Amino acid sequence: MRLLLINHRYFVASGAERYLFNIERVLQRAGHETAVFSIDYEQNRSSPWSSYFTKPIGKADQVYFDEHRSDPGSLGRSLGRLFYSREVERDLARLIEDFRPDAAYLILFLRKLSPSVLVALHNAGVPIVVRVSDYGYLCAEHHFLRNGESCTQCLGGRLLPGVVHGCVHGSRVISALDAAATWYHRRQGYFDLIDRFVTTNPFLTDFMVRGGFDPARLACIPTFADEEIFAAGAGGPGKYLLYAGRLDPSKGLETLIEAMAILKRRPGDPPKLRIVGGAQYEDYQKALVRRVERAGLADCIRFERPVAAEDVAGLLGNATASIIPSVWFENLPNFYLESISAGVPVIASDLGSLSAAITDGEDGLLFETGNATALAECIARLAADPALDRRLRTAGPLKAKAQYSAERHLELLTDLFAEVIAQGRDLASLQSGSSRAKAVLE
């Protein structure tokens, strides 16, 4: 198949981009032809399709809203992208004309590319499949978080609570603009142009249905870890705890740091922790570093820059356990799948997709969300129980192979593409036949 991949970034800034590059690699490896449409950022990876990429909202090195809001011109273009962009529509139409895709697979496009991408694809008769990478279709804040705690007031399609609480960038004004854009998109019927939504786990599927989406348009295809990169090792005691992912308040890193402080106060040598990842806002990362220093943990916790997937595999090879202390529902994170594929025990918060995916004590450990003492107990329990460690290291790869393999993901996804392509051809044929009949009658 000829498949067009669309995402507003072509460099790794979150799990969505990790997935983008993973699926691009796996599709090409299986013999499918792919093209990419994105924004022309300075940080992008090299692509033969970059000449088609649309202009950034601000400067080429400015990716995030806070970098745009200080410049009136960039702020104006950002507001335009929030609702609809003719420029993006024209740029994508040019790529569609030259590449002639059989179907399009969209990951992140709202707010930075706008639903204009849906219109360009629909006008060209290209079937549209959208992967739901977070809760942005249901929650303006995207994580169902308010003041660090779960909040589902907007789940039924309501827009007002997000405005009242200033959920978008902590501003009621910006939240009102975001709500107005969402209302406009719904009124114009842009989301009706999407043939299928791909959810990554049953928890997310249930939320989408509760949010008003037709179950018939939802296909649950779990994210995968590439077994050619993340193969299970021989196992062993490991040298450090590992967190690999975005540094963000939703990730619960404060809980992890507090748990490390609890462990250090106990007799014996405290464990080491490597935190690998970058922050969208530099001030937040600095605040985490200061928290570590104030707790006297600088000799136990090391912050490291984000790395490629292949390097995460290397880090997992010597890890005692992977820690996922998120305070939001998560969306079956890549780091969880990579860890169990590599045979590394996972200790995670007991909510959302993580709680649904992990059977406590059998293929991972769960702790009460936000409870640093409970997290410390899980870490200590794993270190003191070699039989538990072996059980988790054995169960993880078996689960990954059965449920989260690249082969299974590719089969389900390409079957879905084939289905929407066939439906599109049937509809085109029906419309053509109707037009011919109409012409004869006239």
XYZ file of C-alpha atoms in Angstrom:
442
model
C 0.000 0.000 0.000
C 0.936 3.641 -0.416
C 0.351 5.210 2.989
C 0.594 8.864 3.996
C 1.637 9.472 7.630
C 0.704 12.824 9.168
C 1.963 14.268 12.464
C 2.690 17.843 13.463
C 6.269 16.991 14.496
C 8.859 14.888 12.702
C 11.196 14.555 15.645
C 10.733 12.749 18.957
C 9.067 15.037 21.497
C 6.600 12.559 22.994
C 5.347 9.006 22.767
C 3.314 9.934 19.702
C 6.494 10.565 17.719
C 8.114 7.429 19.096
C 5.148 5.566 17.640
C 5.339 7.516 14.365
C 8.917 6.454 13.689
C 8.242 2.905 14.879
C 5.290 2.388 12.560
C 7.067 4.101 9.655
C 9.981 1.677 10.055
C 7.746 -1.404 10.392
C 5.545 -0.473 7.416
C 8.574 0.057 5.192
C 10.130 -3.177 6.407
C 6.958 -4.993 5.320
C 7.216 -3.517 1.817
C 4.686 -0.687 2.049
C 5.524 2.714 0.601
C 5.177 5.678 2.946
C 5.262 9.451 2.709
C 5.170 11.971 5.547
C 3.484 15.330 6.049
C 4.486 17.533 8.949
C 5.580 21.032 9.960
C 9.009 22.196 8.789
C 10.756 22.459 12.162
C 14.498 22.845 12.548
C 14.596 19.833 14.895
C 13.063 17.452 12.336
C 14.723 14.290 11.212
C 15.749 14.162 7.589
C 12.952 13.159 5.204
C 12.687 12.917 1.407
C 9.259 14.557 1.819
C 10.400 17.616 3.769
C 9.957 19.942 0.767
C 6.198 19.419 1.170
C 6.160 20.227 4.900
C 4.101 23.265 5.841
C 5.571 26.384 7.439
C 5.858 26.539 11.234
C 3.666 28.931 13.188
C 6.676 30.946 14.348
C 10.383 30.469 13.765
C 11.705 27.110 12.633
C 13.087 26.357 16.098
C 9.876 27.342 17.923
C 7.623 24.351 18.554
C 5.483 25.081 21.593
C 2.738 27.591 22.316
C 4.709 29.414 25.006
C 7.354 30.173 22.379
C 4.694 31.736 20.135
C 2.648 33.713 22.625
C 5.318 36.406 23.117
C 5.317 37.286 19.397
C 2.083 38.951 18.150
C 2.569 37.640 14.603
C 3.171 34.066 15.735
C 0.299 34.296 18.177
C -2.045 35.325 15.371
C -0.943 32.418 13.174
C -1.308 30.085 16.149
C -4.919 31.173 16.560
C -5.468 30.586 12.833
C -4.156 27.034 13.079
C -6.418 26.517 16.064
C -9.500 26.836 13.826
C -8.527 26.137 10.179
C -5.548 26.722 7.883
C -5.909 27.195 4.128
C -2.106 27.196 3.872
C -1.873 23.720 5.407
C -4.688 22.498 3.181
C -2.850 23.699 0.036
C 0.505 22.225 1.108
C -1.006 18.841 1.878
C -3.017 18.844 -1.353
C 0.244 19.247 -3.271
C 1.756 16.195 -1.559
C -1.411 14.150 -2.114
C -1.356 14.988 -5.827
C 2.258 13.877 -6.197
C 2.219 10.808 -3.898
C -1.302 9.496 -4.603
C -1.764 7.643 -1.300
C -4.159 4.735 -0.873
C -4.929 5.878 2.672
C -3.748 8.372 5.283
C -2.784 7.643 8.894
C -2.953 10.693 11.169
C -1.441 10.909 14.645
C -1.306 14.481 16.037
C -2.741 17.259 13.890
C -5.219 19.347 15.887
C -4.129 22.848 17.007
C -0.883 22.848 14.970
C -2.048 21.613 11.538
C -5.822 21.994 12.122
C -8.680 19.920 10.614
C -7.753 21.395 7.239
C -5.752 18.176 6.741
C -9.005 16.203 6.947
C -10.609 18.391 4.290
C -7.619 18.086 1.938
C -7.684 14.300 2.247
C -11.451 14.056 1.866
C -11.464 16.290 -1.226
C -8.886 13.987 -2.812
C -10.882 10.857 -1.931
C -8.215 9.520 0.448
C -9.561 7.291 3.268
C -8.660 8.664 6.708
C -7.570 6.681 9.780
C -6.705 8.624 12.947
C -4.734 7.214 15.872
C -5.941 8.553 19.223
C -2.679 9.357 21.008
C -4.126 11.054 24.101
C -7.482 12.240 25.444
C -7.534 15.451 23.413
C -10.791 14.559 21.629
C -12.501 14.440 25.023
C -10.582 16.879 27.231
C -9.135 20.300 26.405
C -6.197 19.636 28.755
C -5.617 16.286 26.944
C -4.852 14.332 30.148
C -8.078 14.579 32.200
C -6.034 16.351 34.876
C -6.896 19.414 36.948
C -4.514 20.644 39.625
C -2.628 17.362 39.428
C -5.689 15.159 39.992
C -8.028 13.264 37.681
C -11.008 15.249 36.388
C -13.591 13.951 33.909
C -16.086 16.830 33.902
C -15.745 17.242 30.123
C -16.079 13.541 29.270
C -19.618 13.841 27.906
C -18.609 16.440 25.320
C -18.985 19.478 27.591
C -16.744 22.463 26.867
C -17.620 24.916 29.645
C -15.771 23.228 32.562
C -12.444 23.547 30.743
C -13.068 27.272 30.314
C -14.188 27.813 33.915
C -11.106 26.064 35.284
C -8.699 27.540 32.713
C -7.445 24.075 31.784
C -5.534 25.084 28.629
C -2.204 26.713 29.529
C -3.724 27.830 32.830
C -5.713 30.592 31.125
C -9.470 31.082 30.852
C -8.983 33.226 27.741
C -6.909 30.581 25.936
C -9.275 27.875 27.182
C -12.232 29.823 25.754
C -10.501 30.077 22.375
C -9.744 26.364 22.450
C -13.382 25.600 23.305
C -14.573 27.876 20.492
C -12.327 26.013 18.042
C -13.647 22.652 19.224
C -17.245 23.887 18.894
C -16.479 25.159 15.382
C -14.889 21.857 14.337
C -17.897 19.916 15.610
C -20.361 22.268 13.929
C -18.522 21.987 10.599
C -18.545 18.190 10.866
C -14.801 17.834 10.313
C -14.508 14.752 12.522
C -17.232 13.071 10.474
C -14.703 12.919 7.617
C -12.629 10.390 9.589
C -13.286 6.797 8.523
C -11.849 5.097 11.622
C -10.266 6.018 14.938
C -7.557 3.709 16.256
C -7.482 3.400 20.040
C -4.533 1.812 21.801
C -6.283 0.047 24.675
C -9.777 -0.935 25.925
C -9.733 1.764 28.628
C -9.360 4.489 25.997
C -11.984 2.817 23.793
C -14.471 2.918 26.657
C -13.751 6.614 27.266
C -14.254 7.418 23.577
C -17.643 5.656 23.630
C -18.602 7.470 26.831
C -17.535 10.670 25.104
C -20.082 10.125 22.343
C -18.037 8.442 19.600
C -19.714 5.696 17.579
C -18.235 2.295 18.589
C -18.470 1.203 14.937
C -15.861 3.838 14.034
C -13.410 2.694 16.721
C -10.758 0.014 16.201
C -8.676 -1.028 19.218
C -5.165 -1.814 17.977
C -2.664 -1.903 20.863
C 0.625 -0.072 20.467
C 3.627 -2.316 19.945
C 7.267 -2.661 20.845
C 9.562 -3.702 18.022
C 10.867 -7.100 19.076
C 13.843 -6.713 16.741
C 15.030 -3.880 19.020
C 13.600 -4.834 22.404
C 14.490 -8.495 22.821
C 14.405 -10.096 26.277
C 17.831 -10.527 27.820
C 19.126 -13.134 30.211
C 17.754 -11.234 33.217
C 19.545 -10.525 36.462
C 19.656 -8.166 39.418
C 20.262 -5.056 37.335
C 22.165 -1.929 38.298
C 19.558 0.836 38.497
C 15.916 1.797 38.360
C 14.901 3.439 35.088
C 12.413 6.070 33.993
C 12.426 6.943 30.288
C 9.932 9.418 28.909
C 8.790 13.007 28.851
C 9.442 15.136 31.932
C 6.005 16.545 32.633
C 3.816 17.089 35.724
C 1.428 14.402 34.447
C 4.184 11.788 34.722
C 4.327 11.744 38.542
C 8.072 12.236 38.853
C 7.637 14.063 42.159
C 6.183 10.836 43.589
C 9.171 8.877 42.287
C 11.678 11.309 43.810
C 9.863 11.179 47.158
C 9.909 7.364 47.040
C 13.668 7.462 46.460
C 14.034 9.713 49.509
C 12.091 7.171 51.605
C 14.360 4.356 50.423
C 17.504 6.345 51.176
C 16.434 6.826 54.783
C 16.275 3.062 55.258
C 19.283 0.917 56.264
C 21.544 -0.309 53.476
C 22.584 1.172 50.150
C 19.795 3.056 48.355
C 19.003 2.132 44.753
C 20.214 4.225 41.835
C 17.752 5.870 39.475
C 18.290 7.116 35.932
C 15.704 9.589 34.606
C 16.048 9.738 30.822
C 14.002 12.321 28.939
C 13.420 15.969 28.180
C 10.940 18.566 29.363
C 8.763 20.823 27.243
C 9.418 23.567 29.770
C 12.976 23.972 31.025
C 11.764 25.490 34.308
C 10.000 22.243 35.185
C 13.136 20.166 34.692
C 15.114 22.624 36.815
C 12.481 22.324 39.533
C 12.886 18.540 39.507
C 16.665 18.854 39.808
C 16.276 21.252 42.754
C 13.874 18.815 44.423
C 16.464 16.038 44.078
C 19.208 18.239 45.510
C 17.072 19.389 48.462
C 16.270 15.747 49.280
C 19.983 14.874 49.282
C 19.517 12.477 46.368
C 22.058 13.887 43.908
C 24.241 10.802 44.410
C 21.301 8.462 43.730
C 19.392 10.116 40.864
C 20.852 11.078 37.521
C 19.051 13.103 34.839
C 19.945 12.273 31.232
C 18.940 13.648 27.854
C 16.363 11.857 25.654
C 17.745 8.996 23.568
C 16.672 7.021 20.517
C 14.683 3.806 20.861
C 17.759 1.668 20.227
C 19.511 3.369 23.148
C 16.499 2.807 25.419
C 16.934 -0.891 24.660
C 20.521 -0.656 25.875
C 19.448 1.075 29.082
C 16.834 -1.592 29.747
C 19.487 -4.294 29.483
C 20.904 -3.299 32.868
C 17.755 -2.087 34.612
C 16.412 -3.510 37.866
C 12.928 -2.227 37.044
C 11.134 0.360 34.965
C 9.117 2.895 36.945
C 5.982 4.534 35.494
C 4.548 6.772 38.251
C 2.036 8.665 36.082
C -0.841 10.594 37.653
C -2.907 10.587 34.435
C -4.659 7.699 32.712
C -1.819 7.202 30.187
C -2.332 5.663 26.772
C -0.465 2.352 26.952
C 2.955 4.073 26.937
C 5.805 2.909 24.734
C 8.103 2.596 27.755
C 5.804 0.008 29.345
C 5.713 -2.112 26.194
C 9.458 -1.787 25.590
C 10.187 -2.783 29.192
C 8.106 -5.959 29.244
C 9.435 -6.907 25.798
C 12.969 -6.616 27.179
C 12.057 -8.684 30.227
C 12.349 -5.805 32.701
C 9.809 -5.703 35.580
C 7.458 -2.704 35.502
C 6.229 -0.841 38.591
C 3.361 1.482 37.654
C 0.505 3.600 38.989
C -2.783 1.780 39.469
C -4.998 3.826 37.159
C -6.177 4.060 33.575
C -4.589 2.026 30.829
C -1.725 0.876 33.076
C -4.058 -0.643 35.637
C -6.017 -2.318 32.845
C -2.875 -3.750 31.231
C -0.981 -4.997 34.307
C -1.997 -7.896 36.550
C -0.417 -7.013 39.886
C 2.144 -9.536 41.046
C 1.901 -11.618 37.878
C 3.354 -9.498 35.067
C 4.098 -6.250 36.922
C 3.543 -4.356 40.158
C 0.953 -1.645 40.786
C 0.974 0.999 43.509
C -1.586 3.581 44.610
C -1.287 6.613 42.347
C 0.631 9.463 43.967
C 1.549 7.375 47.036
C 5.329 7.582 47.403
C 5.384 5.166 50.353
C 3.527 2.538 48.319
C 5.943 3.007 45.414
C 8.930 2.654 47.763
C 7.428 -0.564 49.132
C 7.070 -2.000 45.604
C 10.698 -1.195 44.805
C 11.872 -2.752 48.084
C 9.634 -5.791 47.622
C 11.046 -6.514 44.177
C 14.630 -6.147 45.409
C 14.032 -8.540 48.316
C 12.181 -11.255 46.374
C 14.263 -12.963 43.643
C 11.370 -15.324 42.818
C 9.083 -12.360 42.118
C 11.788 -10.761 39.977
C 12.168 -13.949 37.913
C 8.393 -14.321 37.534
C 7.980 -10.782 36.203
C 10.984 -11.086 33.889
C 9.489 -14.267 32.424
C 5.877 -13.100 32.159
C 6.635 -9.762 30.505
C 8.116 -11.004 27.219
C 5.392 -13.674 26.898
C 2.711 -11.021 27.257
C 4.476 -8.675 24.856
C 4.757 -11.364 22.191
C 1.125 -12.432 22.559
C -0.486 -8.984 22.698
C 1.948 -6.250 21.682
C 4.167 -7.564 18.900
C 4.995 -5.522 15.818
C 3.722 -8.381 13.655
C 0.286 -8.397 15.294
C 0.039 -4.606 15.224
C 0.995 -4.473 11.553
C -1.538 -7.151 10.622
C -4.404 -5.413 12.442
C -3.476 -1.993 11.094
C -3.026 -3.009 7.457
C -6.278 -4.985 7.612
C -7.972 -1.792 8.767
C -6.379 0.208 5.937
C -7.539 -2.413 3.432
C -11.069 -2.195 4.840
C -11.361 1.594 4.578
C -9.754 1.584 1.124
C -12.281 -0.983 -0.091
C -15.158 0.980 1.424
C -13.891 4.130 -0.252
C -13.789 2.408 -3.637
C -17.284 0.993 -3.146
C -18.600 4.438 -2.251
C -16.866 6.035 -5.234
C -18.323 3.377 -7.516
C -21.783 3.906 -6.050
C -21.544 7.673 -6.490
C -20.283 7.240 -10.054
C -23.157 4.920 -10.883
C -25.629 7.349 -9.354
C -24.199 10.203 -11.427
C -24.466 8.164 -14.629
C -28.071 7.196 -13.831
C -28.902 10.822 -13.120
C -27.354 11.895 -16.429
C -29.410 9.287 -18.324
C -32.628 10.433 -16.648
C -31.857 14.018 -17.463
